[in-house]
PDB file of C-alpha atoms in Angstrom:
ATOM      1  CA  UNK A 296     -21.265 -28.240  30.222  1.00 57.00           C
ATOM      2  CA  UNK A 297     -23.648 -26.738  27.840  1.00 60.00           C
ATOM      3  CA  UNK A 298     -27.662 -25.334  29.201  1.00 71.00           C
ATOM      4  CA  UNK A 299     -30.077 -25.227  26.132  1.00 78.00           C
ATOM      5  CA  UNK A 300     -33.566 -23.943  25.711  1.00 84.00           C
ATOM      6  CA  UNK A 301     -36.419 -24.922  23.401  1.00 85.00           C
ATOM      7  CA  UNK A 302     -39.316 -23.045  21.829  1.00 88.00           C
ATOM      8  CA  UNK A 303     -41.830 -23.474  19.472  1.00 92.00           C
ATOM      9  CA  UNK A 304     -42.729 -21.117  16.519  1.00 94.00           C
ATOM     10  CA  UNK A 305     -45.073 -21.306  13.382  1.00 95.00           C
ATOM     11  CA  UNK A 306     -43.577 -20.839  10.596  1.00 94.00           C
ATOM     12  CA  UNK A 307     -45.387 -17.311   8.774  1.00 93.00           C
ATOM     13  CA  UNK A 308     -43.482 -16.354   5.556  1.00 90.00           C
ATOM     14  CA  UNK A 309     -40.833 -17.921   3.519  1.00 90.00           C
ATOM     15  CA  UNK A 310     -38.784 -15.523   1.625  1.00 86.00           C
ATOM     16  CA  UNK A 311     -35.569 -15.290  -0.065  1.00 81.00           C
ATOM     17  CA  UNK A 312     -33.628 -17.185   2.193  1.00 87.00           C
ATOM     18  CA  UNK A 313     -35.417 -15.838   5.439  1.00 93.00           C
ATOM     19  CA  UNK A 314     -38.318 -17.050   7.771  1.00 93.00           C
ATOM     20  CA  UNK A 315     -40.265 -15.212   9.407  1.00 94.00           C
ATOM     21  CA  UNK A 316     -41.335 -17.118  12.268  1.00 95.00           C
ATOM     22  CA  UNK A 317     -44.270 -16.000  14.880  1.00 95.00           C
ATOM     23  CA  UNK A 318     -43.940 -17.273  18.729  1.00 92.00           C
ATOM     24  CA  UNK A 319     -47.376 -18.124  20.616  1.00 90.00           C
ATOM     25  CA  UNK A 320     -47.505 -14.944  22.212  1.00 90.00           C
ATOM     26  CA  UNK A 321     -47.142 -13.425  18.875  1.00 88.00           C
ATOM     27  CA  UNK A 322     -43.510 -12.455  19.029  1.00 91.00           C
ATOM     28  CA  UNK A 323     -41.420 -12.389  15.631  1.00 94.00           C
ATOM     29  CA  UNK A 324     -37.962 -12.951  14.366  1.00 93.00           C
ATOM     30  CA  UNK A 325     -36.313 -13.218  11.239  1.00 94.00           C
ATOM     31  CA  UNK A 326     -34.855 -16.782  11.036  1.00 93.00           C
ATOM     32  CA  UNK A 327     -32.189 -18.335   8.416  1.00 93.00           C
ATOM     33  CA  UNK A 328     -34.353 -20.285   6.226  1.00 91.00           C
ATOM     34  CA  UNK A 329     -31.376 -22.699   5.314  1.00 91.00           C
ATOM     35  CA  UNK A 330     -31.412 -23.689   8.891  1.00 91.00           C
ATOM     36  CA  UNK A 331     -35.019 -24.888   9.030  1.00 91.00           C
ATOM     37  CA  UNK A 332     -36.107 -28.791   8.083  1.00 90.00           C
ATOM     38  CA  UNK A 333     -36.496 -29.828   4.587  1.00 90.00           C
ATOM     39  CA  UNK A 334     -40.098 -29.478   3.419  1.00 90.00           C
ATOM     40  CA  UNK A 335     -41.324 -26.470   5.791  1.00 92.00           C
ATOM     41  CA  UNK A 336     -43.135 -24.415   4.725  1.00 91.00           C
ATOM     42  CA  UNK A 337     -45.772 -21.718   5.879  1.00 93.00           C
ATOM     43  CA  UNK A 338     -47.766 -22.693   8.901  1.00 93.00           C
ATOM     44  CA  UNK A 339     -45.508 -25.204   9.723  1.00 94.00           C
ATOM     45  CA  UNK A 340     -44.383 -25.713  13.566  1.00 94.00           C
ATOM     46  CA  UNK A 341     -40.997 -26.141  14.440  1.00 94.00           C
ATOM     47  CA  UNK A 342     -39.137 -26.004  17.569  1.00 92.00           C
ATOM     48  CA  UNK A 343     -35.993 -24.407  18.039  1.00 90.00           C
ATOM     49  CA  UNK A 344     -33.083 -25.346  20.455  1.00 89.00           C
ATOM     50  CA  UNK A 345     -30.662 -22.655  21.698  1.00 87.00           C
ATOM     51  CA  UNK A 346     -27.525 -24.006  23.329  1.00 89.00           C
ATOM     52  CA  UNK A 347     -25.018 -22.449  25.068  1.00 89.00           C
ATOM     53  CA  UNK A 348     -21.476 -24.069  25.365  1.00 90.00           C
ATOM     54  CA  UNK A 349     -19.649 -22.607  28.529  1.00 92.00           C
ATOM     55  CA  UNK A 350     -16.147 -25.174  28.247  1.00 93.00           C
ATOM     56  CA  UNK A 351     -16.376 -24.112  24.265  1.00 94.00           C
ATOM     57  CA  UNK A 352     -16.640 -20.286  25.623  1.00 95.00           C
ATOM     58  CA  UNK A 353     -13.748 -20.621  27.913  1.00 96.00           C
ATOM     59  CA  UNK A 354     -11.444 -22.603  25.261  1.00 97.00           C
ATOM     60  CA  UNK A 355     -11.890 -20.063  22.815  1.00 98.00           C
ATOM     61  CA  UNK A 356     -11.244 -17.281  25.572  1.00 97.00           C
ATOM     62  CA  UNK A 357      -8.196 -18.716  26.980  1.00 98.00           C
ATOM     63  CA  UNK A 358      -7.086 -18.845  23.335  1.00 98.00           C
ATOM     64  CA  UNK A 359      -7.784 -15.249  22.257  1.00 98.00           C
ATOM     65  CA  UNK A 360      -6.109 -14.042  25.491  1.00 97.00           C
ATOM     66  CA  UNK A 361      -2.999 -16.292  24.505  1.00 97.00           C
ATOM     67  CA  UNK A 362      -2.824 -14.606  21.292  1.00 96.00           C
ATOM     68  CA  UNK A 363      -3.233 -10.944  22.793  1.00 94.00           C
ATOM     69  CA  UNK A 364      -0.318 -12.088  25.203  1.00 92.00           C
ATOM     70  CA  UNK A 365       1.681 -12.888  22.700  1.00 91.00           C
ATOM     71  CA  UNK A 366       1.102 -10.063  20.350  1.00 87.00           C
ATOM     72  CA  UNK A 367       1.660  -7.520  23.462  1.00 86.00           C
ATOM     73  CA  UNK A 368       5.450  -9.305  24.163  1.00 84.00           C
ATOM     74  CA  UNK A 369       6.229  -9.061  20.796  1.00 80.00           C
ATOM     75  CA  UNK A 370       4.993  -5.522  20.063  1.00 79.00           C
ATOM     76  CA  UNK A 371       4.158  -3.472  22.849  1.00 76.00           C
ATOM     77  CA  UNK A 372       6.915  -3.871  25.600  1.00 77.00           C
ATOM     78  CA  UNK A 373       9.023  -1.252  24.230  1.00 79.00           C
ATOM     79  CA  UNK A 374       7.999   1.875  22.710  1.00 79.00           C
ATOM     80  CA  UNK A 375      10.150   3.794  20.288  1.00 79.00           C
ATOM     81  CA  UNK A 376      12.596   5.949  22.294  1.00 81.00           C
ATOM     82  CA  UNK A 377      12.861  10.042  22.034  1.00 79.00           C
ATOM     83  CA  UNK A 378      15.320  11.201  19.477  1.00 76.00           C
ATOM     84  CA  UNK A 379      18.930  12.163  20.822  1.00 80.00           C
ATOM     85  CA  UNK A 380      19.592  15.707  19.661  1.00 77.00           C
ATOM     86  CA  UNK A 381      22.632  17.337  18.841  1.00 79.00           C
ATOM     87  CA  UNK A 382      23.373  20.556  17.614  1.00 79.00           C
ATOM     88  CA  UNK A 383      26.357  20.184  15.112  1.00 80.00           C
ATOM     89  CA  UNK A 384      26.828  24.123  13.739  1.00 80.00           C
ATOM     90  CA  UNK A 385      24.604  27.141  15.094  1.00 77.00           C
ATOM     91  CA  UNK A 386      24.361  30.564  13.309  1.00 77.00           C
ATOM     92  CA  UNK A 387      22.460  33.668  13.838  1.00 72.00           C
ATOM     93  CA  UNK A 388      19.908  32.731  11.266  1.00 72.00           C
ATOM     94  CA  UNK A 389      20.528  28.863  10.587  1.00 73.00           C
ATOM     95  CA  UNK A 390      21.458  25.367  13.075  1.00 73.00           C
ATOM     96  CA  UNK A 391      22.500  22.530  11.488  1.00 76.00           C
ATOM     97  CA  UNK A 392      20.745  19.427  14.214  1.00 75.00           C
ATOM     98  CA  UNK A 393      22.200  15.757  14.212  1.00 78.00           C
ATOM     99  CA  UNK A 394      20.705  13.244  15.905  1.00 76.00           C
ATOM    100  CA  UNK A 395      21.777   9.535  17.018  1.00 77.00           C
ATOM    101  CA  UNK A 396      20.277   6.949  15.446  1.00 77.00           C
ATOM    102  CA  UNK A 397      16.586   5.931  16.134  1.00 76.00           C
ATOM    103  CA  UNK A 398      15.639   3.121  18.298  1.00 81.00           C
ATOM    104  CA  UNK A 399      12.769   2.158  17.716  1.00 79.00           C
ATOM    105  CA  UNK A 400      12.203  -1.350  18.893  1.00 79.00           C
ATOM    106  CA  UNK A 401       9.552  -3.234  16.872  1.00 76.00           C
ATOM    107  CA  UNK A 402       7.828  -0.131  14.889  1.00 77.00           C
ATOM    108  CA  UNK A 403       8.845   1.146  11.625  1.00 76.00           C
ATOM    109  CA  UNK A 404      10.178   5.052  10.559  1.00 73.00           C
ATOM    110  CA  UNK A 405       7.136   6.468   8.988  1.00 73.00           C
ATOM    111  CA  UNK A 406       8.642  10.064   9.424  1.00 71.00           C
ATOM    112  CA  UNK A 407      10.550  12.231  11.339  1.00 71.00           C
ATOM    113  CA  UNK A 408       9.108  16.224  11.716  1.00 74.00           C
ATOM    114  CA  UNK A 409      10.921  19.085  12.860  1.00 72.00           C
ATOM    115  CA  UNK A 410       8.623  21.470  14.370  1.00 73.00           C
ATOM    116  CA  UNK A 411       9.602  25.154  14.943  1.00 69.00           C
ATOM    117  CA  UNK A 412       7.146  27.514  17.379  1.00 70.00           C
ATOM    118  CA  UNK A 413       4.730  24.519  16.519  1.00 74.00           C
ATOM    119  CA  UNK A 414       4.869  25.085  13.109  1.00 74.00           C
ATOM    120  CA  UNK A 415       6.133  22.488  10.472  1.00 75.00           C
ATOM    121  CA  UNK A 416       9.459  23.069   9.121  1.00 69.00           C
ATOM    122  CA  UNK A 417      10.325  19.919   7.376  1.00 68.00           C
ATOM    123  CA  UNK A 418       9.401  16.261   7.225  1.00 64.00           C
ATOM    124  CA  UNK A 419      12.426  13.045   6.508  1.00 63.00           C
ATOM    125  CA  UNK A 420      11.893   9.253   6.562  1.00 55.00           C
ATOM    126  CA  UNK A 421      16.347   9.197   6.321  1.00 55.00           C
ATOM    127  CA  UNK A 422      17.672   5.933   6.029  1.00 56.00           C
ATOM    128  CA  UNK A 423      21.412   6.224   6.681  1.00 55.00           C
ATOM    129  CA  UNK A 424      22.802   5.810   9.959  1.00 47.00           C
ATOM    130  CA  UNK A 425      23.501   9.500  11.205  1.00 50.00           C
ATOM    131  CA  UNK A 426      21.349  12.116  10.347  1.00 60.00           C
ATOM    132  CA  UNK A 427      21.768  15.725   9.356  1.00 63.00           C
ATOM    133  CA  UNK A 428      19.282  18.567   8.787  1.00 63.00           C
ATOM    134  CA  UNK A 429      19.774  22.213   8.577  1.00 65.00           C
ATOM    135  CA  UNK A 430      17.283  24.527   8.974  1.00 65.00           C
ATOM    136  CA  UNK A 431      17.527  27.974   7.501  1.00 64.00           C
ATOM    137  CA  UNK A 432      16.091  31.393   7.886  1.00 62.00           C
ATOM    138  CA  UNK A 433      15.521  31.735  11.436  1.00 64.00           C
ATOM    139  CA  UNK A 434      15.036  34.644  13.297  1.00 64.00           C
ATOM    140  CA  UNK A 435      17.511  36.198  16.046  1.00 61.00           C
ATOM    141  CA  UNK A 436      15.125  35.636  18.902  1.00 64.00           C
ATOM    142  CA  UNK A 437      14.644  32.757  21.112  1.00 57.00           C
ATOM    143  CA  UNK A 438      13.247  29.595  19.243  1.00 60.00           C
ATOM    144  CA  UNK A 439      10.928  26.684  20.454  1.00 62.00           C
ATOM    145  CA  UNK A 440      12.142  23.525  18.297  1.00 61.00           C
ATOM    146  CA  UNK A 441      10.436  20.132  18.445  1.00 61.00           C
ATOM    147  CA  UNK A 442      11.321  17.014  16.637  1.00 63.00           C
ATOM    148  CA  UNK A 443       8.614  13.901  16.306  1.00 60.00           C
ATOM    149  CA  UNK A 444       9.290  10.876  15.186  1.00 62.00           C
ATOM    150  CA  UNK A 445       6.493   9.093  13.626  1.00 63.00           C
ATOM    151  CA  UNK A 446       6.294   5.315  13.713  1.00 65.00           C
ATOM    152  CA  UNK A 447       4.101   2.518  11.835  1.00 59.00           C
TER     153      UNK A 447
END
């Protein structure tokens, strides 16, 4: 089903690939002059016809939200997981962490940060299977640590 509507402008100025055409009641717009009728030219009267195409609308709807379906089951069902911490040797002034590997569904390893007291220690993208940092020079007291794992 498709509704359309008709008007009638004159045709004012023809310029560099643009009309301007001029309504009755004096109302402009800038119009496409590829789209007008061979031999137009200014002071010319041409009628326009808008149509609207509602089943063409709903195809191309029912097809976008197919595609945003099928990108959501394929990518975002299951977020990357938390890292698995372990803490494989501890010191007064260093910790050696370990963590499982990553699951991480359908995103890729960008990086992985290790945060201490909110500030940035060090940053890995590892590749092997297990992974190993140790982090030096820390202080007696008690320590906030924080590891991210950034994803792409």
């Amino acid at each position: 089903m498709a509704t359309s509507t008709s008007v009638q402008f004159t045709v004012g100025k023809l310029d560099a690939g643009m009309a301007i055409l001029l309504t009755e009641d004096h109302h402009l717009i800038e119009f496409p002059s590829l789209l007008l009728p061979p031999g137009v030219t200014s002071g010319s009267i041409v009628n326009i016809g808008v149509n609207r195409n509602y089943d063409q609308e709903e195809a191309q709807s029912k097809e976008f939200w197919e595609l945003q379906e099928a990108i959501l089951k394929e990518f975002g069902r299951n977020k990357p997981e938390s890292p698995r911490l372990h803490i494989k040797q501890i010191t007064q002034t260093s910790v050696i962490l370990e963590w499982e590997p990553l699951v991480l569904h359908q995103a890729k390893l960008k990086a992985l940060n290790i945060y201490r007291n909110g500030e940035r220690l060090s940053q890995h993208a590892p590749i092997g299977i297990n992974y190993i940092n140790r982090l030096m020079g820390l202080e007696m007291k008690c320590i906030k640590k924080n590891v991210y794992i950034e994803t792409k």
